[in-house]
Coordinates of C-alpha atoms in Angstrom, one line a residue:
Chain T
M1452 CA -20.4 35.0 -10.7
P1453 CA -17.3 32.8 -10.8
A1454 CA -14.3 34.2 -12.6
R1455 CA -11.9 31.9 -14.4
D1456 CA -8.7 32.7 -12.6
S1457 CA -8.3 29.6 -10.4
G1458 CA -4.5 29.4 -10.9
A1459 CA -3.9 32.9 -9.8
Q1460 CA -6.4 32.4 -6.9
L1461 CA -4.4 29.4 -5.7
N1462 CA -1.1 31.3 -5.9
R1463 CA -2.4 34.3 -4.1
R1464 CA -3.4 32.2 -1.1
T1465 CA -0.6 32.2 1.5
L1466 CA 1.1 29.0 2.8
G1467 CA -0.4 29.8 6.2
Q1468 CA -4.0 29.9 4.8
R1469 CA -3.5 26.6 3.0
L1470 CA -2.0 25.0 6.0
R1471 CA -5.0 26.1 8.1
A1472 CA -7.4 24.7 5.5
Y1473 CA -5.4 21.5 5.5
L1474 CA -5.5 21.2 9.3
H1475 CA -9.1 22.1 9.4
H1476 CA -9.9 19.3 7.0
H1477 CA -7.9 16.9 9.2
R1478 CA -9.9 18.0 12.3
L1479 CA -13.2 17.7 10.4
T1480 CA -12.3 14.2 9.2
L1481 CA -11.2 13.2 12.7
L1482 CA -14.5 14.3 14.2
R1483 CA -16.6 12.9 11.3
G1484 CA -14.8 9.5 11.8
F1485 CA -16.0 9.5 15.4
T1486 CA -19.6 10.3 14.5
Q1487 CA -19.5 7.6 11.9
L1488 CA -18.9 5.1 14.6
G1489 CA -22.4 5.9 15.9
Q1490 CA -24.1 5.5 12.6
H1491 CA -24.2 1.7 12.6
P1492 CA -24.1 1.1 16.4
L1493 CA -24.4 -2.7 16.3
A1494 CA -21.8 -3.3 13.6
T1495 CA -19.5 -0.8 15.3
F1496 CA -20.0 -2.5 18.7
M1497 CA -19.2 -5.9 17.3
T1498 CA -16.0 -4.7 15.6
V1499 CA -14.9 -2.8 18.7
A1500 CA -15.8 -5.7 21.0
V1501 CA -13.6 -8.1 19.0
I1502 CA -10.7 -5.6 19.1
G1503 CA -11.2 -4.9 22.8
I1504 CA -11.2 -8.6 23.7
A1505 CA -8.2 -9.3 21.4
L1506 CA -6.3 -6.5 23.2
A1507 CA -7.6 -7.3 26.7
L1508 CA -6.4 -10.9 26.6
P1509 CA -2.7 -10.3 26.3
A1510 CA -2.9 -7.0 28.4
G1511 CA -4.6 -8.9 31.3
A1512 CA -2.2 -11.8 31.0
L1513 CA 0.8 -9.5 31.1
V1514 CA -0.6 -7.7 34.2
L1515 CA -0.9 -11.1 36.0
V1516 CA 2.6 -12.2 34.9
N1517 CA 4.0 -8.9 36.0
N1518 CA 2.2 -9.1 39.3
A1519 CA 3.7 -12.6 39.9
R1520 CA 7.2 -11.4 38.9
G1521 CA 6.9 -8.4 41.4
L1522 CA 5.7 -10.8 44.1
S1523 CA 8.6 -13.3 43.5
A1524 CA 11.1 -10.4 43.3
G1525 CA 9.9 -9.5 46.8
W1526 CA 10.5 -13.0 48.0
Q1527 CA 14.1 -12.8 46.8
G1528 CA 14.7 -10.4 49.7
T1529 CA 13.6 -13.1 52.2
A1530 CA 16.0 -15.7 50.9
R1531 CA 17.0 -17.8 54.0
L1532 CA 19.9 -20.0 54.8
S1533 CA 19.4 -23.2 56.8
L1534 CA 22.5 -24.5 58.7
F1535 CA 22.2 -28.2 59.5
L1536 CA 24.6 -28.9 62.3
K1537 CA 26.3 -32.2 63.0
T1538 CA 24.4 -34.4 65.5
S1539 CA 27.5 -34.6 67.7
V1540 CA 27.2 -30.9 68.6
S1541 CA 25.8 -30.4 72.1
D1542 CA 22.9 -28.1 73.0
A1543 CA 25.2 -25.6 74.7
A1544 CA 27.5 -25.6 71.7
V1545 CA 24.5 -24.9 69.5
Q1546 CA 23.6 -21.9 71.5
Q1547 CA 27.2 -20.7 71.4
L1548 CA 27.4 -21.2 67.7
A1549 CA 24.1 -19.2 67.3
E1550 CA 25.7 -16.3 69.1
Q1551 CA 28.8 -16.5 66.9
V1552 CA 26.7 -16.6 63.7
R1553 CA 24.5 -13.7 64.9
A1554 CA 27.6 -11.5 65.2
H1555 CA 28.6 -12.3 61.6
A1556 CA 28.4 -9.5 59.1
G1557 CA 25.3 -9.8 56.8
V1558 CA 23.2 -11.7 59.3
A1559 CA 20.0 -10.0 60.4
S1560 CA 18.6 -12.7 62.7
V1561 CA 19.2 -16.3 63.7
Q1562 CA 16.5 -18.8 64.8
V1563 CA 17.6 -21.9 66.7
I1564 CA 15.7 -25.1 66.2
S1565 CA 17.2 -27.6 68.6
A1566 CA 17.3 -31.3 67.8
Q1567 CA 14.5 -32.0 70.4
Q1568 CA 12.3 -29.4 68.9
S1569 CA 12.9 -30.8 65.4
L1570 CA 12.0 -34.2 66.6
A1571 CA 8.8 -33.0 68.3
D1572 CA 7.8 -31.1 65.1
F1573 CA 8.4 -34.1 63.0
Q1574 CA 6.5 -36.4 65.3
Q1575 CA 3.6 -34.1 65.3
R1576 CA 3.5 -33.6 61.5
S1577 CA 4.4 -37.0 60.2
G1578 CA 2.5 -39.3 62.5
F1579 CA 5.5 -41.6 62.7
N1580 CA 5.2 -41.2 66.5
D1581 CA 5.6 -44.9 67.3
T1582 CA 8.3 -45.6 64.8
L1583 CA 10.4 -42.8 66.1
S1584 CA 10.1 -43.9 69.7
L1585 CA 11.6 -47.2 68.6
L1586 CA 14.8 -45.4 67.7
G1587 CA 17.2 -45.1 70.7
N1588 CA 18.4 -41.6 70.0
N1589 CA 17.3 -38.6 68.1
P1590 CA 18.4 -38.9 64.5
L1591 CA 17.6 -35.2 63.7
P1592 CA 20.2 -32.4 63.8
A1593 CA 19.8 -29.0 65.3
V1594 CA 19.2 -26.3 62.7
L1595 CA 20.1 -22.6 62.6
V1596 CA 17.8 -20.6 60.3
I1597 CA 19.5 -17.4 59.2
Q1598 CA 17.8 -14.4 57.8
P1599 CA 20.4 -12.3 55.9
T1600 CA 20.3 -8.5 56.0
P1601 CA 18.8 -6.9 52.9
E1602 CA 22.3 -6.1 51.5
A1603 CA 23.4 -9.6 51.9
S1604 CA 20.2 -11.0 50.2
T1605 CA 21.4 -10.8 46.6
P1606 CA 22.0 -14.2 45.1
A1607 CA 25.8 -13.7 45.0
A1608 CA 26.1 -12.3 48.6
A1609 CA 23.8 -15.0 50.0
R1610 CA 26.0 -17.6 48.3
A1611 CA 29.2 -16.1 49.8
L1612 CA 27.6 -16.2 53.2
A1613 CA 26.6 -19.8 52.7
Q1614 CA 30.1 -20.7 51.8
S1615 CA 31.7 -19.1 54.9
F1616 CA 29.2 -20.9 57.2
A1617 CA 29.9 -24.3 55.4
A1618 CA 33.5 -23.9 56.4
L1619 CA 32.5 -24.0 60.1
P1620 CA 33.5 -27.3 61.7
Q1621 CA 30.1 -27.8 63.5
V1622 CA 28.1 -27.4 60.3
D1623 CA 27.1 -30.5 58.4
Q1624 CA 25.3 -28.9 55.5
V1625 CA 24.0 -25.4 54.3
R1626 CA 20.9 -25.1 52.3
M1627 CA 19.9 -21.9 50.4
D1628 CA 16.1 -21.6 50.0
V1629 CA 16.5 -19.7 46.6
Q1630 CA 16.6 -22.6 44.1
W1631 CA 12.9 -22.9 43.9
L1632 CA 12.6 -19.1 43.5
K1633 CA 15.0 -19.2 40.5
R1634 CA 12.9 -21.9 39.0
L1635 CA 9.7 -19.9 39.5
Q1636 CA 11.2 -16.9 37.9
A1637 CA 12.4 -18.9 34.9
I1638 CA 8.8 -20.2 34.5
L1639 CA 7.4 -16.7 34.8
A1640 CA 9.9 -15.4 32.1
L1641 CA 8.7 -18.3 29.9
L1642 CA 5.1 -17.3 30.5
H1643 CA 5.9 -13.7 29.8
R1644 CA 7.5 -14.7 26.5
G1645 CA 4.5 -16.8 25.7
V1646 CA 2.0 -14.0 26.4
L1647 CA 4.0 -11.7 24.1
S1648 CA 3.9 -14.3 21.3
V1649 CA 0.1 -14.6 21.7
A1650 CA -0.1 -10.8 21.8
V1651 CA 1.7 -10.6 18.4
L1652 CA -0.8 -13.0 16.9
L1653 CA -3.8 -11.1 18.4
A1654 CA -2.3 -7.8 17.1
I1655 CA -2.3 -9.3 13.6
A1656 CA -5.9 -10.4 14.1
V1657 CA -6.8 -6.8 15.1
V1658 CA -5.2 -5.5 11.9
L1659 CA -7.1 -8.0 9.8
I1660 CA -10.4 -7.2 11.5
V1661 CA -10.0 -3.5 11.1
G1662 CA -8.8 -4.0 7.5
N1663 CA -11.9 -6.1 6.7
T1664 CA -14.3 -3.5 8.3
I1665 CA -12.7 -0.7 6.4
R1666 CA -12.9 -2.7 3.1
L1667 CA -16.7 -2.9 3.6
E1668 CA -16.7 0.8 4.4
I1669 CA -14.9 1.6 1.1
E1670 CA -17.4 -0.6 -0.8
N1671 CA -20.3 1.3 0.8
R1672 CA -18.8 4.7 -0.2
R1673 CA -17.9 3.8 -3.7
A1674 CA -20.0 6.5 -5.3
E1675 CA -18.5 9.2 -3.0
I1676 CA -15.0 8.0 -3.8
E1677 CA -15.7 8.1 -7.6
V1678 CA -17.2 11.6 -7.5
S1679 CA -14.3 12.9 -5.3
K1680 CA -11.8 11.6 -7.8
L1681 CA -13.6 13.2 -10.7
L1682 CA -13.6 16.5 -8.8
G1683 CA -9.8 16.3 -8.4
A1684 CA -9.4 14.7 -5.0
T1685 CA -5.9 13.3 -4.4
D1686 CA -5.4 9.8 -3.1
R1687 CA -4.4 11.2 0.3
F1688 CA -7.6 13.2 0.5
I1689 CA -9.7 10.1 -0.2
R1690 CA -7.6 7.9 2.1
R1691 CA -7.7 10.2 5.1
P1692 CA -11.2 9.5 6.4
F1693 CA -10.7 5.8 6.2
L1694 CA -7.4 6.0 8.1
Y1695 CA -9.0 8.1 10.8
H1696 CA -12.0 5.7 11.0
G1697 CA -9.6 2.8 11.5
A1698 CA -7.7 4.6 14.2
W1699 CA -11.1 5.4 16.0
Y1700 CA -11.9 1.7 15.9
G1701 CA -8.5 1.0 17.4
V1702 CA -8.7 3.5 20.2
T1703 CA -12.2 2.6 21.1
G1704 CA -11.2 -1.1 21.2
G1705 CA -8.2 0.0 23.4
V1706 CA -10.6 1.7 25.9
L1707 CA -12.8 -1.4 26.0
A1708 CA -9.8 -3.6 26.6
W1709 CA -8.8 -1.3 29.5
I1710 CA -12.3 -1.6 31.0
L1711 CA -12.2 -5.4 30.6
V1712 CA -8.8 -5.6 32.3
L1713 CA -10.2 -3.4 35.2
I1714 CA -13.2 -5.7 35.5
G1715 CA -11.0 -8.8 35.5
L1716 CA -8.7 -7.3 38.2
A1717 CA -11.7 -6.3 40.3
L1718 CA -13.1 -9.8 40.1
M1719 CA -9.7 -11.3 41.1
G1720 CA -9.0 -8.7 43.8
G1721 CA -11.1 -10.4 46.5
P1722 CA -9.8 -14.0 46.2
V1723 CA -6.2 -12.7 45.8
G1724 CA -6.6 -10.6 49.0
R1725 CA -7.9 -13.7 50.9
L1726 CA -5.0 -15.8 49.6
A1727 CA -2.5 -13.1 50.6
S1728 CA -4.0 -12.9 54.1
L1729 CA -3.5 -16.6 54.5
Y1730 CA 0.2 -16.0 53.9
S1731 CA -0.1 -13.0 56.2
S1732 CA 1.0 -10.8 53.3
H1733 CA -0.3 -7.4 52.3
F1734 CA 0.0 -8.2 48.6
S1735 CA -2.7 -6.8 46.3
L1736 CA -2.9 -7.0 42.5
S1737 CA -1.5 -3.9 40.8
G1738 CA -3.3 -2.8 37.6
L1739 CA -2.1 -1.5 34.2
G1740 CA -0.7 1.7 35.5
V1741 CA -0.6 4.9 33.5
D1742 CA 2.1 3.5 31.1
G1743 CA 0.1 0.3 30.6
V1744 CA -3.1 2.2 29.7
L1745 CA -1.2 4.5 27.3
D1746 CA 0.5 1.4 25.7
L1747 CA -2.9 -0.1 25.3
L1748 CA -4.5 2.9 23.7
V1749 CA -1.5 3.7 21.5
S1750 CA -1.3 0.1 20.2
G1751 CA -5.0 0.3 19.5
I1752 CA -4.5 3.4 17.4
V1753 CA -1.5 2.0 15.6
L1754 CA -3.1 -1.3 14.8
G1755 CA -6.4 0.3 13.7
W1756 CA -4.4 2.7 11.5
L1757 CA -2.4 -0.1 10.0
G1758 CA -5.4 -2.2 9.3
S1759 CA -7.2 0.5 7.4
W1760 CA -4.0 1.4 5.6
L1761 CA -3.8 -2.2 4.3
A1762 CA -7.5 -2.1 3.2
V1763 CA -7.1 1.4 1.6
A1764 CA -3.9 0.5 -0.2
R1765 CA -5.5 -2.6 -1.7
H1766 CA -9.0 -1.3 -2.6
L1767 CA -8.9 2.4 -3.1
R1768 CA -6.8 2.3 -6.3
A1769 CA -9.2 -0.1 -7.9
I1770 CA -12.0 2.5 -7.7
E1771 CA -11.8 4.8 -10.7
P1772 CA -14.5 6.9 -12.3
T1773 CA -15.9 5.4 -15.5
Chain I
M1185 CA -7.9 25.9 -25.2
I1186 CA -8.8 22.4 -26.2
Q1187 CA -7.0 20.8 -29.2
F1188 CA -7.5 17.3 -30.5
S1189 CA -5.0 16.1 -33.1
E1190 CA -5.7 12.8 -34.9
V1191 CA -7.1 11.2 -31.7
S1192 CA -8.2 7.6 -31.8
K1193 CA -9.6 5.5 -29.0
R1194 CA -9.9 1.8 -29.3
Y1195 CA -11.3 -0.2 -26.4
H1196 CA -10.3 -3.7 -25.5
G1197 CA -12.1 -6.0 -27.8
G1198 CA -11.4 -3.9 -30.8
N1199 CA -14.4 -1.6 -30.8
E1200 CA -13.1 1.8 -32.0
A1201 CA -15.0 4.6 -30.2
L1202 CA -13.1 7.5 -31.8
A1203 CA -11.2 7.5 -35.1
N1204 CA -8.7 10.1 -36.1
V1205 CA -10.6 13.0 -34.6
S1206 CA -9.1 16.5 -34.9
F1207 CA -10.7 19.8 -33.8
S1208 CA -10.0 22.7 -31.6
V1209 CA -12.0 24.9 -29.2
E1210 CA -10.7 28.4 -28.7
H1211 CA -10.4 30.1 -25.3
G1212 CA -13.7 31.5 -24.2
E1213 CA -15.7 29.6 -26.9
M1214 CA -18.9 27.6 -26.4
V1215 CA -19.2 24.5 -28.5
F1216 CA -21.8 21.7 -28.7
L1217 CA -20.8 18.1 -29.5
T1218 CA -23.6 16.3 -31.2
G1219 CA -24.3 13.0 -32.8
P1220 CA -26.5 9.9 -32.1
S1221 CA -25.8 7.8 -29.0
G1222 CA -22.8 5.6 -29.5
A1223 CA -21.1 8.1 -31.8
G1224 CA -18.3 8.7 -29.3
K1225 CA -19.4 11.9 -27.5
S1226 CA -19.0 10.4 -24.0
T1227 CA -15.6 8.8 -24.9
L1228 CA -14.4 12.2 -26.1
L1229 CA -15.4 13.9 -22.8
K1230 CA -13.8 11.0 -20.8
L1231 CA -10.5 11.7 -22.6
L1232 CA -10.8 15.4 -21.6
A1233 CA -11.4 14.5 -18.0
L1234 CA -8.6 12.0 -18.1
I1235 CA -10.9 9.1 -17.2
E1236 CA -9.6 7.4 -20.3
R1237 CA -6.4 7.8 -22.3
P1238 CA -6.3 7.9 -26.1
S1239 CA -4.9 5.0 -28.1
R1240 CA -3.4 7.4 -30.6
G1241 CA -3.1 11.1 -31.2
Q1242 CA -2.5 14.1 -29.0
I1243 CA -4.8 16.2 -26.8
I1244 CA -3.7 19.6 -25.5
V1245 CA -5.8 21.3 -22.9
N1246 CA -5.1 24.8 -21.5
G1247 CA -1.5 24.4 -22.7
Q1248 CA -0.9 21.0 -21.2
N1249 CA -0.3 17.8 -23.3
L1250 CA -2.5 15.3 -21.5
A1251 CA -0.1 12.4 -22.4
G1252 CA 2.5 14.1 -20.1
I1253 CA 0.2 14.1 -17.1
R1254 CA 1.1 11.2 -14.8
R1255 CA -1.4 9.4 -12.5
R1256 CA -0.2 11.4 -9.5
R1257 CA -0.9 14.8 -11.2
I1258 CA -4.4 13.8 -12.5
P1259 CA -6.2 15.3 -9.5
H1260 CA -4.6 18.7 -10.1
Y1261 CA -5.5 18.6 -13.8
R1262 CA -9.1 17.7 -13.0
R1263 CA -9.5 20.7 -10.8
Q1264 CA -9.2 22.8 -14.0
V1265 CA -12.0 21.1 -15.7
G1266 CA -15.5 21.3 -14.3
V1267 CA -17.7 18.4 -15.2
V1268 CA -21.5 18.1 -15.3
F1269 CA -23.0 14.6 -15.7
Q1270 CA -26.3 13.4 -17.1
D1271 CA -27.1 11.6 -13.8
H1272 CA -25.8 14.6 -11.7
K1273 CA -23.6 12.3 -9.5
L1274 CA -24.7 14.1 -6.4
L1275 CA -23.9 12.5 -3.0
H1276 CA -27.3 11.6 -1.6
D1277 CA -26.3 11.4 2.1
R1278 CA -25.5 15.1 2.5
P1279 CA -27.3 18.4 1.9
V1280 CA -26.9 20.6 -1.2
F1281 CA -24.5 22.9 0.6
D1282 CA -22.0 20.0 1.3
N1283 CA -22.3 18.7 -2.3
V1284 CA -21.5 22.1 -3.8
A1285 CA -18.7 22.7 -1.3
L1286 CA -17.0 19.4 -2.0
P1287 CA -14.6 20.7 -4.8
L1288 CA -13.5 23.6 -2.4
T1289 CA -12.8 21.1 0.4
I1290 CA -10.9 18.9 -2.0
S1291 CA -8.7 21.7 -3.3
G1292 CA -8.0 23.1 0.2
V1293 CA -9.8 26.4 0.1
P1294 CA -9.8 28.1 3.5
Y1295 CA -12.9 27.0 5.3
N1296 CA -14.1 30.6 6.2
E1297 CA -14.3 31.3 2.4
I1298 CA -16.5 28.3 1.7
P1299 CA -20.0 29.5 2.8
R1300 CA -19.7 32.7 0.8
R1301 CA -18.6 30.9 -2.4
V1302 CA -21.2 28.1 -2.0
G1303 CA -23.8 30.9 -1.6
A1304 CA -22.6 32.6 -4.7
A1305 CA -22.6 29.4 -6.8
L1306 CA -26.1 28.5 -5.6
E1307 CA -27.4 32.0 -6.3
L1308 CA -26.0 31.7 -9.8
V1309 CA -28.2 28.6 -10.4
G1310 CA -31.1 30.0 -8.5
L1311 CA -31.1 27.5 -5.6
L1312 CA -29.8 29.6 -2.7
H1313 CA -33.0 28.7 -0.7
K1314 CA -32.3 24.9 -1.1
E1315 CA -29.0 25.0 0.6
R1316 CA -30.0 22.7 3.5
A1317 CA -32.2 20.3 1.3
L1318 CA -31.1 16.8 0.5
P1319 CA -30.7 16.0 -3.2
V1320 CA -33.7 13.6 -3.1
Q1321 CA -35.9 16.5 -2.0
L1322 CA -35.1 18.3 -5.3
S1323 CA -36.6 17.9 -8.7
T1324 CA -34.4 16.5 -11.5
G1325 CA -33.9 19.9 -13.0
E1326 CA -32.9 21.3 -9.6
Q1327 CA -30.5 18.4 -9.0
Q1328 CA -28.9 19.2 -12.4
R1329 CA -28.5 22.9 -11.4
V1330 CA -26.8 21.8 -8.1
G1331 CA -24.5 19.7 -10.3
I1332 CA -23.6 22.7 -12.4
A1333 CA -23.0 24.9 -9.2
R1334 CA -20.6 22.2 -8.0
A1335 CA -18.9 22.1 -11.4
V1336 CA -18.2 25.8 -11.5
I1337 CA -17.6 26.7 -7.8
S1338 CA -13.8 26.2 -8.1
R1339 CA -13.8 28.6 -11.1
P1340 CA -12.4 26.1 -13.6
P1341 CA -11.3 27.6 -17.0
I1342 CA -13.1 24.8 -18.8
L1343 CA -16.5 23.3 -18.2
I1344 CA -17.6 20.1 -19.9
A1345 CA -21.1 18.5 -19.7
D1346 CA -22.3 15.1 -20.9
E1347 CA -26.0 15.2 -21.9
P1348 CA -26.8 17.6 -19.2
T1349 CA -30.4 17.8 -20.4
G1350 CA -30.9 14.1 -21.1
N1351 CA -33.6 13.7 -18.4
L1352 CA -35.2 17.1 -18.7
D1353 CA -38.3 18.4 -20.5
P1354 CA -37.7 21.0 -23.3
E1355 CA -38.4 24.1 -21.2
L1356 CA -36.0 23.0 -18.4
S1357 CA -33.5 21.9 -21.0
Y1358 CA -33.5 25.4 -22.5
E1359 CA -33.0 26.9 -19.1
V1360 CA -30.0 24.7 -18.3
M1361 CA -28.4 25.4 -21.7
H1362 CA -29.0 29.1 -21.2
L1363 CA -27.2 28.8 -17.9
F1364 CA -24.2 27.4 -19.7
Q1365 CA -24.3 30.3 -22.1
R1366 CA -24.2 32.7 -19.1
L1367 CA -21.2 30.9 -17.7
N1368 CA -19.6 31.1 -21.1
Q1369 CA -20.2 34.9 -21.1
V1370 CA -18.0 35.3 -18.0
G1371 CA -15.1 33.6 -19.8
I1372 CA -15.4 29.9 -19.2
T1373 CA -14.7 27.7 -22.2
V1374 CA -17.7 25.4 -22.5
L1375 CA -18.1 22.0 -24.3
V1376 CA -21.5 20.4 -24.1
A1377 CA -22.3 17.0 -25.5
S1378 CA -26.0 16.7 -26.5
H1379 CA -28.0 14.8 -29.1
D1380 CA -30.9 17.3 -29.0
H1381 CA -30.5 19.0 -32.4
N1382 CA -33.5 21.2 -32.1
L1383 CA -32.3 22.7 -28.9
I1384 CA -28.8 23.3 -30.2
R1385 CA -30.1 25.1 -33.3
R1386 CA -32.3 27.3 -31.0
L1387 CA -29.2 28.3 -29.0
G1388 CA -27.2 29.3 -32.1
E1389 CA -23.7 28.2 -30.9
R1390 CA -21.0 26.4 -32.9
F1391 CA -21.3 22.6 -33.0
I1392 CA -19.2 19.6 -33.9
S1393 CA -20.8 16.4 -35.1
L1394 CA -19.6 12.9 -34.5
R1395 CA -20.9 9.8 -36.2
A1396 CA -19.6 6.3 -35.4
G1397 CA -16.4 7.7 -34.0
H1398 CA -15.6 10.0 -37.0
L1399 CA -15.9 13.7 -37.1
V1400 CA -18.5 14.7 -39.7
P1401 CA -17.1 17.5 -41.9
P1402 CA -19.0 20.8 -41.5
E1403 CA -20.2 20.9 -45.1
L1404 CA -22.1 17.6 -44.5
S1405 CA -23.5 18.3 -41.1
G1406 CA -25.2 21.5 -42.4
D1407 CA -24.6 24.9 -41.0
T1408 CA -22.1 24.7 -38.1
H1409 CA -23.5 27.9 -36.8
A1410 CA -27.1 27.0 -36.8
G1411 CA -28.5 30.2 -35.6
A1412 CA -26.1 32.6 -37.4

């Protein structure tokens, strides 16, 4: 038979016991939240699919941009200098200059393209064969193509190298092949920023989707909420299952997004490999990585939690027993 | 235990559900609240459960002035008052055990204590064997007994019931009321709203009559201790 000493009973319970009961309830709610996902499979699937796609789009785009950035950072190391020599410099002097440049600090290798060779290449590629033969002498200069050592490949060091060669009397003009790389990198930075902006918008969409789903859930469980309030449930107690439910939507959506990105990368892997082999490169797409996957799952959880928090804050208070 | 001093309740639209009601229920007492429907019985119980607030007057329950209980503290107050409803308000998606255990989960009772206490409460109402049944598989009388088990499982000092026998035949009604008497005998203060005069006379407890929101003086409502 129940005795009427509830106050004394509560006080007699130790803090540890109450904490254990509290944690037990959390665990129970967490697990129940997961099983609830399976109760309406189709509705759950649709919500999770929307969240998954909304997360996969920016995640996949970021992976691609990051791949492109990694690739272009690799090219930075192969920045080359082209020394266009004056046409008055003789073949022998060209060879001599090549030796001199090769000995210069910061130079890894030098390739000599003689004036005749330049002309031959040009004739072959341009089709101006006849026109060129009309010219009495070769208008094209000899070129030294310089590959700097890795230490001398930073933009500043490469520029210093270019300046010292420009001072040589035989040199007409020095060209650094890095300008286009800088432009590419600026474009990639812009793309990166654009993807982040879209990601923010899609994150807001995820919050709203979860919020709406949880709002329906609250409507469906109106009776339970009313009864719980009558039996002395605090707002936190009533809120808890909805927050966990939202977080489950988020994390499941995150897993789906991960899978979608994996599928996308697998589909692109073949063409990218063929393209890389055409450039005789060993480049292959890198995936999300452990950090990326964690980011994806954590943002899923946070957004799901946030969405249900919004719904709960708006709608739970309105439900009072009558 | 329960003290109403000049309590009035006026709803929006001007309809006065309770007018200047004063009475008190002593610790360990069992009192019936009678009167025709619309007399204000439900409103009075809603004030006790803090579902509604009075427009005027003071209510003191178990030493606490209800006017001083803020919204945040209402849940803790409600845990001291067990409530039984005419329509039981059971949750139909979960078995009897979970329904009865709900107040314990809400108040954070250690989970290893829960099965024992649910068992004790169900034994009290004679439904231990229906632990795993869903509410829809039970008769109305059984559902009401589950509701009572849920109301007393957290050992509240006060139990209030709103027309608990409204849907039951006389025999079952008597059984349910007798169950309230047994709970009262172990020290719970019980307040039951009912319009069933014959039943109340048969049980022989004190009663308070309401009519159109006013308390009917004892000399007009006949013998307040019907059976005595």
